[in-house]
Short mmCIF file of C-alpha atoms in Angstrom, two decimals:
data_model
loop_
_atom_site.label_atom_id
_atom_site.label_comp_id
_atom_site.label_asym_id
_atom_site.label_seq_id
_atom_site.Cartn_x
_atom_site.Cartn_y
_atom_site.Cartn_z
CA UNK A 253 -19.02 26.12 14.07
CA UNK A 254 -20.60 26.63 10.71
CA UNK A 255 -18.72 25.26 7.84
CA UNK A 256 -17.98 28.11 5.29
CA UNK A 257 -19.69 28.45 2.20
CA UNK A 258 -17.71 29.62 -1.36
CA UNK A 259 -18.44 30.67 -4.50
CA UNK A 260 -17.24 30.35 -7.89
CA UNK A 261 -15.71 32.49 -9.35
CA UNK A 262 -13.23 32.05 -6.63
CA UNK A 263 -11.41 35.58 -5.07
CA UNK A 264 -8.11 36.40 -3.51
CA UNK A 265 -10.86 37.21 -0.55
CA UNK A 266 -12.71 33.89 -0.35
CA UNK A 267 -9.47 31.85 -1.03
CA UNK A 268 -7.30 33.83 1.75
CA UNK A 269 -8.97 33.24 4.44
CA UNK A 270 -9.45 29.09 3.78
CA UNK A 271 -7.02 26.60 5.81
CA UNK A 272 -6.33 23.67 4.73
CA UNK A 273 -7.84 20.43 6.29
CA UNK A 274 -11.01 22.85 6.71
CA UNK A 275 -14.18 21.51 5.32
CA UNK A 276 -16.25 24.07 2.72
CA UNK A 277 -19.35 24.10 0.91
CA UNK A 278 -18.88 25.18 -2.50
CA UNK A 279 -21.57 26.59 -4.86
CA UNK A 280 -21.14 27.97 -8.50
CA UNK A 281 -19.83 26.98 -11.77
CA UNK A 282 -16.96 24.38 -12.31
CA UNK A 283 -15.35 23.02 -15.27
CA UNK A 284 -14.22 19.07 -15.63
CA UNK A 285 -11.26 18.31 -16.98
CA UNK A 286 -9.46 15.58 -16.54
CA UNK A 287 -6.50 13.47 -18.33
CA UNK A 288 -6.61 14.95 -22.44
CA UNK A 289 -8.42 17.41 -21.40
CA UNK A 290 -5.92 18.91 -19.44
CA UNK A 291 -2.83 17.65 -22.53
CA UNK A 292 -4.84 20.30 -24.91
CA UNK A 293 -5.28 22.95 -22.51
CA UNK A 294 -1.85 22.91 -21.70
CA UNK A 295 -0.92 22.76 -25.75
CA UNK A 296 -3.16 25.26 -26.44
CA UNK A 297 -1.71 27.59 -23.88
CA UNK A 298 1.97 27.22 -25.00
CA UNK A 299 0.24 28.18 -28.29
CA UNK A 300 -1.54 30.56 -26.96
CA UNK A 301 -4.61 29.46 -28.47
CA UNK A 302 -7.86 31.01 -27.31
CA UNK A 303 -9.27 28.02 -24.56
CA UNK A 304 -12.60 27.03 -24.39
CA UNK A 305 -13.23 29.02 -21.00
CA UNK A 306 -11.74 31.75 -19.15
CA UNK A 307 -9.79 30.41 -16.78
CA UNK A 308 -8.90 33.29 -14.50
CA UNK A 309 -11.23 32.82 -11.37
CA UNK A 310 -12.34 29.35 -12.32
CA UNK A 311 -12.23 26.37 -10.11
CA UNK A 312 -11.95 22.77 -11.93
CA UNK A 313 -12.83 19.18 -10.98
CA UNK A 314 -10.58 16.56 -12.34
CA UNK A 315 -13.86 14.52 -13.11
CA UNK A 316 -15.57 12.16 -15.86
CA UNK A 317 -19.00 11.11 -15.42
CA UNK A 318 -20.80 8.09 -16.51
CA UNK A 319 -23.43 9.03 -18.53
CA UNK A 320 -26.39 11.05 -17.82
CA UNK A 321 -29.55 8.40 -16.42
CA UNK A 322 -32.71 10.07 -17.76
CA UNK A 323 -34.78 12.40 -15.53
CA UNK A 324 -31.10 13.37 -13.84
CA UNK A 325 -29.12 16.52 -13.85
CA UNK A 326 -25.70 13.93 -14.25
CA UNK A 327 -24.71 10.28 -13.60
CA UNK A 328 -22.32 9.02 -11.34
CA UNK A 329 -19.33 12.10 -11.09
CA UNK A 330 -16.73 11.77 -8.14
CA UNK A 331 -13.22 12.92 -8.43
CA UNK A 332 -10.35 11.10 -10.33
CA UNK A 333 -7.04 10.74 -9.13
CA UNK A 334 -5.10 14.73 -8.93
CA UNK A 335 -1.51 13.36 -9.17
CA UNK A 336 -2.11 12.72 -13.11
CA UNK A 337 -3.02 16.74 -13.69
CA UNK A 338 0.50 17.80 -12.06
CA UNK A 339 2.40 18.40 -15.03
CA UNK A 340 -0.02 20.44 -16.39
CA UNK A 341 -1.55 22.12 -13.29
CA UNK A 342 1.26 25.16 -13.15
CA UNK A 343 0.86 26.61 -16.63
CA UNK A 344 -2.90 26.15 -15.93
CA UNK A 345 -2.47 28.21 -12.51
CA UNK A 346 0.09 30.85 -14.34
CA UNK A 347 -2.74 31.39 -16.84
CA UNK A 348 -5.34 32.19 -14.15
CA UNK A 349 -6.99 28.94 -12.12
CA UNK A 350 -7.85 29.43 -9.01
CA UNK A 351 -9.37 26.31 -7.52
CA UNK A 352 -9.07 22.79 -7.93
CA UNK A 353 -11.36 19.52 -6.52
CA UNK A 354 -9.94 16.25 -6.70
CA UNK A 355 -8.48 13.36 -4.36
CA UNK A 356 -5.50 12.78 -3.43
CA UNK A 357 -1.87 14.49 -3.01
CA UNK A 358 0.20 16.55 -5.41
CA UNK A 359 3.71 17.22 -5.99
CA UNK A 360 6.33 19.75 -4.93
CA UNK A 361 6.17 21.83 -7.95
CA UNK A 362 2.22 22.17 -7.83
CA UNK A 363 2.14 23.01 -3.94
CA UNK A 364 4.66 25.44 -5.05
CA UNK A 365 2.16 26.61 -7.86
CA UNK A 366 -0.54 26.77 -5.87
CA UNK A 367 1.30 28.78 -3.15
CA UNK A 368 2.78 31.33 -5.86
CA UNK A 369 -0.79 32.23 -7.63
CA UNK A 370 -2.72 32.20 -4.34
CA UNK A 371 -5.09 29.40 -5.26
CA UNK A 372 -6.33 26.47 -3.61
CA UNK A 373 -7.02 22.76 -4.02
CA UNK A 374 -9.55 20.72 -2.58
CA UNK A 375 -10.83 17.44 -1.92
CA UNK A 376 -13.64 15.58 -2.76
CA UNK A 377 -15.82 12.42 -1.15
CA UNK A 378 -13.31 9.95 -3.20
CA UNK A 379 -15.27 7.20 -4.74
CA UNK A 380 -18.51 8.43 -3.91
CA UNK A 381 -19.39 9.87 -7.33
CA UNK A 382 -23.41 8.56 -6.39
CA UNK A 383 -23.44 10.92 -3.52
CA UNK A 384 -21.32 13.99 -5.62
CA UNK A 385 -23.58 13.81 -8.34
CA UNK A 386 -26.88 14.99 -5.58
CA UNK A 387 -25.08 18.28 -5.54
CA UNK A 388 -24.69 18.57 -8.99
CA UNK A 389 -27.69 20.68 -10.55
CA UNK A 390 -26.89 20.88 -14.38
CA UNK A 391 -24.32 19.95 -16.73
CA UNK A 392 -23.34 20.30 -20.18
CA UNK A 393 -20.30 19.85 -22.60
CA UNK A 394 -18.45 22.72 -23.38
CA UNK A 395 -15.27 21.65 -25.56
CA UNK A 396 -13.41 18.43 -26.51
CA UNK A 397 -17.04 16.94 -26.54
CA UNK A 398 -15.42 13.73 -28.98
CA UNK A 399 -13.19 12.51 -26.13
CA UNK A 400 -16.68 11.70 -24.23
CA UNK A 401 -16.54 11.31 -20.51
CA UNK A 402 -12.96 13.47 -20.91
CA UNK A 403 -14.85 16.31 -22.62
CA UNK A 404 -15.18 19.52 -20.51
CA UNK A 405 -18.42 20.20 -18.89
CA UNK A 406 -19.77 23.11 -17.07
CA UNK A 407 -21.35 21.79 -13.97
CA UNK A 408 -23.68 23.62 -11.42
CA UNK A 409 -23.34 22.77 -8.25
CA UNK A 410 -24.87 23.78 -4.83
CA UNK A 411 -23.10 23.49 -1.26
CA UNK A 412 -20.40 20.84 -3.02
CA UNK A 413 -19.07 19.51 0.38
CA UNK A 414 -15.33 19.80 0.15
CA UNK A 415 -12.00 20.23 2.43
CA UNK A 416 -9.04 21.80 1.40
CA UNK A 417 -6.19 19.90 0.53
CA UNK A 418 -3.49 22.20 -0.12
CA UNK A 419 -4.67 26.03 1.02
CA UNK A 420 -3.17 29.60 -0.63
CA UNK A 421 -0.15 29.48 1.50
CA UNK A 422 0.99 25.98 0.58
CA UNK A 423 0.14 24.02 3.63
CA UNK A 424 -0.86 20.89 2.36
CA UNK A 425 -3.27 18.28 4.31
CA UNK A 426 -1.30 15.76 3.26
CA UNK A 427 2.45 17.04 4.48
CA UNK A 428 2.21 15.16 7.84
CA UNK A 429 2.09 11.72 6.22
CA UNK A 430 4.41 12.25 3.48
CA UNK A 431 7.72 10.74 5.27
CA UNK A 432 5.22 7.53 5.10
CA UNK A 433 4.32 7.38 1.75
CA UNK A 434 8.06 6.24 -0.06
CA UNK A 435 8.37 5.20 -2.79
CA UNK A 436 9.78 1.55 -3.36
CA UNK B 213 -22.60 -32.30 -23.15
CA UNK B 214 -24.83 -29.58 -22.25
CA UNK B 215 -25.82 -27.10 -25.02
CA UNK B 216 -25.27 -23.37 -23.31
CA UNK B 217 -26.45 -20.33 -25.43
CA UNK B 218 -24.33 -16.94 -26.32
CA UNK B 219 -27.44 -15.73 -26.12
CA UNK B 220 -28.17 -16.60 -22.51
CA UNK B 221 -24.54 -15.95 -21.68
CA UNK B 222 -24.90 -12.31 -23.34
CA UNK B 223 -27.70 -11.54 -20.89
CA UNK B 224 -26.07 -12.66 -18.11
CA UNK B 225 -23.42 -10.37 -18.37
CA UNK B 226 -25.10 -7.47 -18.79
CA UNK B 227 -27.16 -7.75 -15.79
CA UNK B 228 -23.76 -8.49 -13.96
CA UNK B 229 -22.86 -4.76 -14.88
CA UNK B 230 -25.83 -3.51 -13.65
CA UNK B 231 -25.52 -5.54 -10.26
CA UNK B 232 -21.68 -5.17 -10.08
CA UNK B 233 -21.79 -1.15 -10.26
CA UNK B 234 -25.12 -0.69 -8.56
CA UNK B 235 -25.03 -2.73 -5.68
CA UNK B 236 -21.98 -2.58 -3.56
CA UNK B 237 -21.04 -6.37 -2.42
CA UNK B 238 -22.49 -7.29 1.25
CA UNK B 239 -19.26 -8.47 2.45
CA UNK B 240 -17.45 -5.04 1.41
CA UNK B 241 -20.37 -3.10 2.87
CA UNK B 242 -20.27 -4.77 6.05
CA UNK B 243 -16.54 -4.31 6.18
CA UNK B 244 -16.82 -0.83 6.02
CA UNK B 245 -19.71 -0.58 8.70
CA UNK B 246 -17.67 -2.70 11.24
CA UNK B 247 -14.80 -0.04 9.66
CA UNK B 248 -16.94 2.59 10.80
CA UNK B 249 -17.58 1.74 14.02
CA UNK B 250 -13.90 0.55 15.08
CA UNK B 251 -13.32 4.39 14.05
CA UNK B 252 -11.77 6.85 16.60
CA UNK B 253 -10.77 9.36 14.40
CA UNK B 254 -13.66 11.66 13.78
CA UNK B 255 -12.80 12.84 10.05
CA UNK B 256 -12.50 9.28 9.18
CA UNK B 257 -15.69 7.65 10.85
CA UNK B 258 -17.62 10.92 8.98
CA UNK B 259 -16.25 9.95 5.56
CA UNK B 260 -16.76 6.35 6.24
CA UNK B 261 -20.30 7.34 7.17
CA UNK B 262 -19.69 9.38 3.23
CA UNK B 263 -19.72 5.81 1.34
CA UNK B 264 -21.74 3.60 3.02
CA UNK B 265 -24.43 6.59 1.98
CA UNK B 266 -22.80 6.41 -1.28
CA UNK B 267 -23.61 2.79 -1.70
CA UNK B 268 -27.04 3.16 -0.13
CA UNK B 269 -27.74 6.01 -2.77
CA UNK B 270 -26.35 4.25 -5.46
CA UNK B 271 -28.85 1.47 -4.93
CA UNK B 272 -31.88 2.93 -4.54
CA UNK B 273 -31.43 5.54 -7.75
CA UNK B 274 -29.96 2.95 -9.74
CA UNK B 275 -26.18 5.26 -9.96
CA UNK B 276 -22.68 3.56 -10.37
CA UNK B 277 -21.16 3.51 -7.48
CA UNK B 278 -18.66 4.91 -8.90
CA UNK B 279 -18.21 6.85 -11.78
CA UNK B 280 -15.03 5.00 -13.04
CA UNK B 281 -16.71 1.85 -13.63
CA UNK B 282 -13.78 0.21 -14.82
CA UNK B 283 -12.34 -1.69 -17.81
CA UNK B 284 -13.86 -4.48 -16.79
CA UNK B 285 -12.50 -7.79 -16.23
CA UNK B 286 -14.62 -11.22 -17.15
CA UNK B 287 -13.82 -14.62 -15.30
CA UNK B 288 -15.04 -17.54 -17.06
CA UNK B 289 -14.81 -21.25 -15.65
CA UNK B 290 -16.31 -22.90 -18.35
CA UNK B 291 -17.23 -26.63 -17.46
CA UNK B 292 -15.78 -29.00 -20.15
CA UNK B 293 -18.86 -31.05 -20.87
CA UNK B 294 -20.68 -27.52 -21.87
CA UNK B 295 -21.00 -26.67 -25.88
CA UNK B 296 -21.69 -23.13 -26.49
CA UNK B 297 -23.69 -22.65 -29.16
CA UNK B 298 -22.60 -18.92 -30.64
CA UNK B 299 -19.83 -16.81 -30.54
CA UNK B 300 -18.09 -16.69 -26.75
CA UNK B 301 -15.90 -13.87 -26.51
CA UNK B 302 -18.39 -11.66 -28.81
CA UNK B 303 -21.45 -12.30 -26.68
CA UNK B 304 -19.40 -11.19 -23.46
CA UNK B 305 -18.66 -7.85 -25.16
CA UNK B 306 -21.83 -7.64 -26.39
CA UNK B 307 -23.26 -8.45 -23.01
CA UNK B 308 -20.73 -5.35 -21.58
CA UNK B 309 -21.69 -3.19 -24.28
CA UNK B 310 -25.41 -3.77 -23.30
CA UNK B 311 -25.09 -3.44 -19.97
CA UNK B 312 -23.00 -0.48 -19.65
CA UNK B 313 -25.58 1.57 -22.06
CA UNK B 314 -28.74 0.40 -20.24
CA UNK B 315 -27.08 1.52 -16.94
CA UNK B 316 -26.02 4.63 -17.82
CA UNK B 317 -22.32 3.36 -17.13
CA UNK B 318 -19.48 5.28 -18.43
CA UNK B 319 -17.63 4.18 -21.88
CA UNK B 320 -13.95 4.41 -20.44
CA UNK B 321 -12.07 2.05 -23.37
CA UNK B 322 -10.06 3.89 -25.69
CA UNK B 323 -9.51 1.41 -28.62
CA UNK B 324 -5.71 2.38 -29.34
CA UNK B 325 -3.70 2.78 -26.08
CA UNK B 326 -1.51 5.01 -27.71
CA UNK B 327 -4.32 7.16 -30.03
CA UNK B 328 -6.23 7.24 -27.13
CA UNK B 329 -9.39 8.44 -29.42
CA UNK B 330 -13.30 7.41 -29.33
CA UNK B 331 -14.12 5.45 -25.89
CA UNK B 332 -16.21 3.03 -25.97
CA UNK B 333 -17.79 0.03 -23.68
CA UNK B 334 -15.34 -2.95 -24.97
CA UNK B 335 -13.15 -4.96 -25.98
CA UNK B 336 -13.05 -6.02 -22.20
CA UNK B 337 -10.15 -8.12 -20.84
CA UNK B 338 -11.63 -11.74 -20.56
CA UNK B 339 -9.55 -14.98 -18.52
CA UNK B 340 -10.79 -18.45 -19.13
CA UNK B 341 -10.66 -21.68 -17.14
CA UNK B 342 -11.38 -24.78 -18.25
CA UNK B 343 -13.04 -26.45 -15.56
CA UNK B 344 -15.11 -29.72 -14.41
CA UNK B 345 -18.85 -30.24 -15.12
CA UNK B 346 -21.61 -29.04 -17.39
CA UNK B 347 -22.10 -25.33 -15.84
CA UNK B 348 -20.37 -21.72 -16.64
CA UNK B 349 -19.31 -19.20 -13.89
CA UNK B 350 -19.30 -15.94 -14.96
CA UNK B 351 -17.99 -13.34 -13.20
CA UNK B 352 -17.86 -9.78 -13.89
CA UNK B 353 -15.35 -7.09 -11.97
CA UNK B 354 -15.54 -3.46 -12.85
CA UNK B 355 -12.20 -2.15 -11.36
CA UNK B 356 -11.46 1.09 -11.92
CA UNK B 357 -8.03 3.01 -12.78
CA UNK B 358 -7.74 4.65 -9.65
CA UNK B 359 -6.48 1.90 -8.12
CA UNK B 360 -5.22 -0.36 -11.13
CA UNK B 361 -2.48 2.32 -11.13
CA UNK B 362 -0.93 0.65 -8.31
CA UNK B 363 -0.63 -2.46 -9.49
CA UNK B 364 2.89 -3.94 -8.37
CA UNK B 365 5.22 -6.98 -9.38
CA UNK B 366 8.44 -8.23 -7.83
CA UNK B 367 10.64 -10.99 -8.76
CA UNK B 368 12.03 -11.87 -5.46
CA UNK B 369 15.01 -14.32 -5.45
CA UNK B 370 13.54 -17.96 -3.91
CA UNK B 371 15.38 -17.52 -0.47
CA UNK B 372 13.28 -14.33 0.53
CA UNK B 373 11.69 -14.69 3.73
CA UNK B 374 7.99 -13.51 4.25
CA UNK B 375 9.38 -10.27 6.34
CA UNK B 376 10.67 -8.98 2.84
CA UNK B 377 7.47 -9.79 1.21
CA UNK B 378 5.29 -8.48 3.72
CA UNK B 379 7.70 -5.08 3.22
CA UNK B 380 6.77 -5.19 -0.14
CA UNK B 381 3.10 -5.18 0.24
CA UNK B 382 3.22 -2.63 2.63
CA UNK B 383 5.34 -0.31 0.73
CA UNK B 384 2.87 -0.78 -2.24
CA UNK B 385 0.01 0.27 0.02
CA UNK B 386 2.27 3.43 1.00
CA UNK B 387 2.75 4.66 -2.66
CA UNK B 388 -0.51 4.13 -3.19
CA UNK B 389 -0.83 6.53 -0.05
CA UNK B 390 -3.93 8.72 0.26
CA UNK B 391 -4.64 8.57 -4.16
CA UNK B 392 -6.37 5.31 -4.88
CA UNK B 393 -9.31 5.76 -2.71
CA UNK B 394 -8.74 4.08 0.57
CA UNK B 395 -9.75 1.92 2.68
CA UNK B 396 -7.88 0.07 0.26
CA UNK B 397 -8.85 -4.41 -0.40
CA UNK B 398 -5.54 -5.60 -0.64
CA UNK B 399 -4.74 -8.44 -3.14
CA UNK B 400 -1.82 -10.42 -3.18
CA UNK B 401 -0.60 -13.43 -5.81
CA UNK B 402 2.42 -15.19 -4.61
CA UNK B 403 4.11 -17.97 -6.61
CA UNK B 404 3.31 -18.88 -10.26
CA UNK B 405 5.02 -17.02 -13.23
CA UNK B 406 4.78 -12.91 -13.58
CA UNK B 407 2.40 -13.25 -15.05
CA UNK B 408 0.12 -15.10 -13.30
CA UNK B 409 0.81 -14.04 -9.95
CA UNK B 410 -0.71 -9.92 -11.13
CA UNK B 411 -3.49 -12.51 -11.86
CA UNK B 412 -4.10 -14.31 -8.82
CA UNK B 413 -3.61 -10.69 -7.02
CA UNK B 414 -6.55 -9.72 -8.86
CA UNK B 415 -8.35 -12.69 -8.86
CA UNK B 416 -7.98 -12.67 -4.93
CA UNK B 417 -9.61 -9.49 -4.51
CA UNK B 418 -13.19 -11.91 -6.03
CA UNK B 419 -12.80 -13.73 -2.62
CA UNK B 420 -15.08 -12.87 0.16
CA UNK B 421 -13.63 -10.32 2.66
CA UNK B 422 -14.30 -10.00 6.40
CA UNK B 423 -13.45 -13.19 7.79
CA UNK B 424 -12.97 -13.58 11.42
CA UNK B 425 -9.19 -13.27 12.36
CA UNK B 426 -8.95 -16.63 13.83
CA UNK B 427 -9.64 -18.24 10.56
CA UNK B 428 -7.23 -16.63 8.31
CA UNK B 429 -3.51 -17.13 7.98
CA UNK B 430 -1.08 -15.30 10.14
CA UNK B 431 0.71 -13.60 7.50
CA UNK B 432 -2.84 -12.11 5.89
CA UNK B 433 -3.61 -11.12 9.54
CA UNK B 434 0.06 -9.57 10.20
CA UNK B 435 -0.38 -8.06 7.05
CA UNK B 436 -3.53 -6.16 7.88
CA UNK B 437 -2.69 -5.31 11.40
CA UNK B 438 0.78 -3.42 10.02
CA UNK B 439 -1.15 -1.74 7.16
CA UNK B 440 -3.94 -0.30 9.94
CA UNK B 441 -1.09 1.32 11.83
CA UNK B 442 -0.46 3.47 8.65
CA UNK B 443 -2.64 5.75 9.71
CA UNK B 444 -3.33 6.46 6.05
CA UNK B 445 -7.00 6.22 6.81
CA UNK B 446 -10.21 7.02 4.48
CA UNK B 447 -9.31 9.54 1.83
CA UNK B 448 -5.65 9.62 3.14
CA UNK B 449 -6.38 12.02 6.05
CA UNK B 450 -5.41 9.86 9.01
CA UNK B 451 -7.36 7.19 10.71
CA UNK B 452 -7.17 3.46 11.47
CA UNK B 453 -9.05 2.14 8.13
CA UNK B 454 -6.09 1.65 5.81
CA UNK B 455 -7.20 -1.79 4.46
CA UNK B 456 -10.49 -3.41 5.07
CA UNK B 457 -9.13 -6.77 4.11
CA UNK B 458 -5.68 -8.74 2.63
CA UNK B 459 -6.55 -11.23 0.05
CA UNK B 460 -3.72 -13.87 -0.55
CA UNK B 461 -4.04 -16.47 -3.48
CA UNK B 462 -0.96 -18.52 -3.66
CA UNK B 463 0.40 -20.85 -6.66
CA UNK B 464 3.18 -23.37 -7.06
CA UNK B 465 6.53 -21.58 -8.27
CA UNK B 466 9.76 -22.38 -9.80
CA UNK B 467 13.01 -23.41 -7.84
CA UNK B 468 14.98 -20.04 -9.10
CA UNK B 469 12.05 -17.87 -7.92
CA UNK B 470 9.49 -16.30 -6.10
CA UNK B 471 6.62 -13.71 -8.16
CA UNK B 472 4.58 -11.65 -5.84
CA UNK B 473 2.00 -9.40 -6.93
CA UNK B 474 0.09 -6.64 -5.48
CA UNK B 475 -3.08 -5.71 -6.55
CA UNK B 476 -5.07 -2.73 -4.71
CA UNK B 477 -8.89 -2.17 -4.69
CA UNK B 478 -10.50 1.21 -3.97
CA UNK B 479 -13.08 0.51 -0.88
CA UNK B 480 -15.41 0.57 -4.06
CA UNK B 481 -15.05 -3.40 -4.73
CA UNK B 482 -17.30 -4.27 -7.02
CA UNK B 483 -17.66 -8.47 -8.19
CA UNK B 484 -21.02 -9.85 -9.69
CA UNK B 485 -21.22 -13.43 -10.20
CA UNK B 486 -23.81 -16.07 -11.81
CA UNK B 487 -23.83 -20.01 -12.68
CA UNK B 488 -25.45 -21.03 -15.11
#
């Protein structure tokens, strides 16, 4: 079986037909945003503040690379830990997100968010940003360029292996362990 | 007395960052190749297969490992017939500092934990022992966040059996679940103060992992075994790699108590270390 290729901007098309715990190859643009990133966006929504990109469509990695060696398109750039992007991820999906790459599980509300605006999340290689960043063909900041690594940057990538984590109908890759992971 | 540089001490810990996040440690690479092939689960033996390229990639092209290359923690065991000649704690961060930008490393320190404005390379957190001799140990440990996260102390009372503390550990590996990138190096400080046992959790995760069974204690080996049956497995998505190791460091302790301390690694362990 071939694994299916996507493209950004993501479609009610592409992301219908994805399960989750199916691997993808992704190819387009993507936006990082991580930790403060994601604080402003969310402020600037409530606001309603023009953001620095149009979300609707757009799929974002919850990344912040090391710094760009010279002769390379980016440094180091695997995915940071999803969980901390939860309180912020459903205005972010109300306003128009699509996709979303990181590692790890989310909470009720954003399965819930994710299954109510028909988007997706998916998962990265965690802690493998040496390998990520060979899929990565160009990046540059776009906004918040002062909080450094958390700025946003518009990255190019090309056949971004990935495997959905929680697909458009809320079935989430991680459900079947959950009654393990309590909490102490 | 032995007259020791800042100078000398400043270089040495900036090539630690370079060896630290470019070269994964043998003894964590060859934990997750045996990992690999003790694998039956086919998702997980691919995305094992996923970081020991990661590490081979990072290598060769000179790449962090990693691209959360930590706020990195300096262990000093300074021998007590050495005189430094210089400033100590400013030639580590200097060192850091010089390291980190000649690597291409990423400047994750935000000065004010509460501003959270401007990161930088340093101030990075530094522990000193006084120690024997005429020679400094240096050792440099990039940990990142991702796992720091799940850092976890408990004040047990001092009648606890080691069933309750193994519950403990195990349940701190659960919440830690599939988001700190596993196959997770398990430290664990027992005994000591609070303080000190998050320390010797930490510090534990510096000693070498991948000892045969036989010669570690039965409660690191219980340990391991119950925290394999998980099924947590690389990335969280099932499999038998949970832990690669359990690291126990243990400390005399007072007669009303009993500290134990939890400190997780991602599968990225990263330790540099030099004498000089």
């Amino acid at each position: 079986m071939h694994t299916k290729r996507i493209n950004t901007p993501l479609d009610h098309r592409q992301i219908a037909g994805l399960r989750s715990g199916e691997e993808v190859l992704l190819s387009g643009v993507i936006y990082t945003a991580r930790d403060q990133a994601h604080k402003r966006l969310a402020e600037q929504i409530k606001k309603r503040v023009k953001l620095p990109f149009v979300l609707k469509g757009q799929a974002i990695y919850y990344c912040g690379p090391t710094k760009t060696p010279k002769g390379k398109a980016i440094g180091s750039c695997g995915p940071t830990t999803s969980k901390r992007m939860d309180e912020f991820t459903p205005a972010l999906l109300k306003h128009g997100l699509k996709g979303m790459i990181g590692k790890g599980s989310r909470d009720k509300e954003v399965v819930a968010a994710i299954k109510k605006n028909k988007a997706v999340y998916f998962l990265a290689f965690a802690g493998c940003g040496a390998l990520v960043s060979k899929y990565v063909k160009s990046a540059r900041p776009i906004a918040y360029k002062e909080l450094g690594p958390e700025a946003i940057y518009e990255l190019k990538v090309k056949d971004l292996p990935l495997i959905v984590g929680i697909d458009s109908k809320g079935k989430d890759v991680f459900e079947k362990y959950k009654h393990q992971y309590k909490t102490i | 007395m032995r007259i020791i540089k800042a100078e000398k001490i400043k270089n040495a810990v900036a090539q630690l960052c370079l060896k630290a996040n470019f070269s994964l440690r043998p003894d964590v690479l060859s934990a997750l190749k045996s990992a690999r092939a003790g694998e039956k689960n086919k998702r997980a033996k691919s995305i094992l297969a996923a970081i020991i390229e990661n590490a081979r990639i990072a290598k060769k092209e000179r790449l962090a490992i990693c691209q959360d290359t930590g706020l990195p923690t300096v262990f000093l065991e300074v021998g007590q017939d050495v005189l430094i000649r210089g400033e100590l704690k400013s030639a580590i961060n200097k060192g850091i500092e010089e390291g980190y930008k000649r690597g291409y490393l990423r400047n994750s320190i935000v000065p004010d934990p509460l501003l959270r404005f401007g990161p930088g390379y340093s101030p990075v957190v530094i522990h000193t022992d006084i120690v024997k001799g005429k020679r400094i140990k240096i050792t440099v440990l990039p940990k990142g966040f991702g796992c720091e996260n799940k850092t976890q102390l408990k004040m047990f009372n001092p009648t606890a059996n080691t069933e309750e503390i193994k519950r403990f550990v195990i349940e701190t590996v659960k919440s830690a679940g599939p988001d700190a990138c596993p196959p997770y190096i398990v430290g664990v400080g027992i005994g000591a103060t609070a303080d000190y046992a998050v320390l010797l959790a930490k510090k534990s995760l510096l000693k070498t992992i991948g000892h045969r069974p036989s010669t570690i204690d039965p409660l690191t080996a219980k340990l391991l075994k119950e925290i394999n049956k998980l099924n947590i497995g690389p990335m969280g998505l099932g499999g038998r790699a949970t832990a690669l190791a359990v690291n126990i460091e243990k400390y005399p302790t007072h007669i009303a108590g009993l500290p134990v301390a939890v400190s997780i690694s991602c599968h990225a362990l990263r330790s540099a270390s030099v004498l000089l």
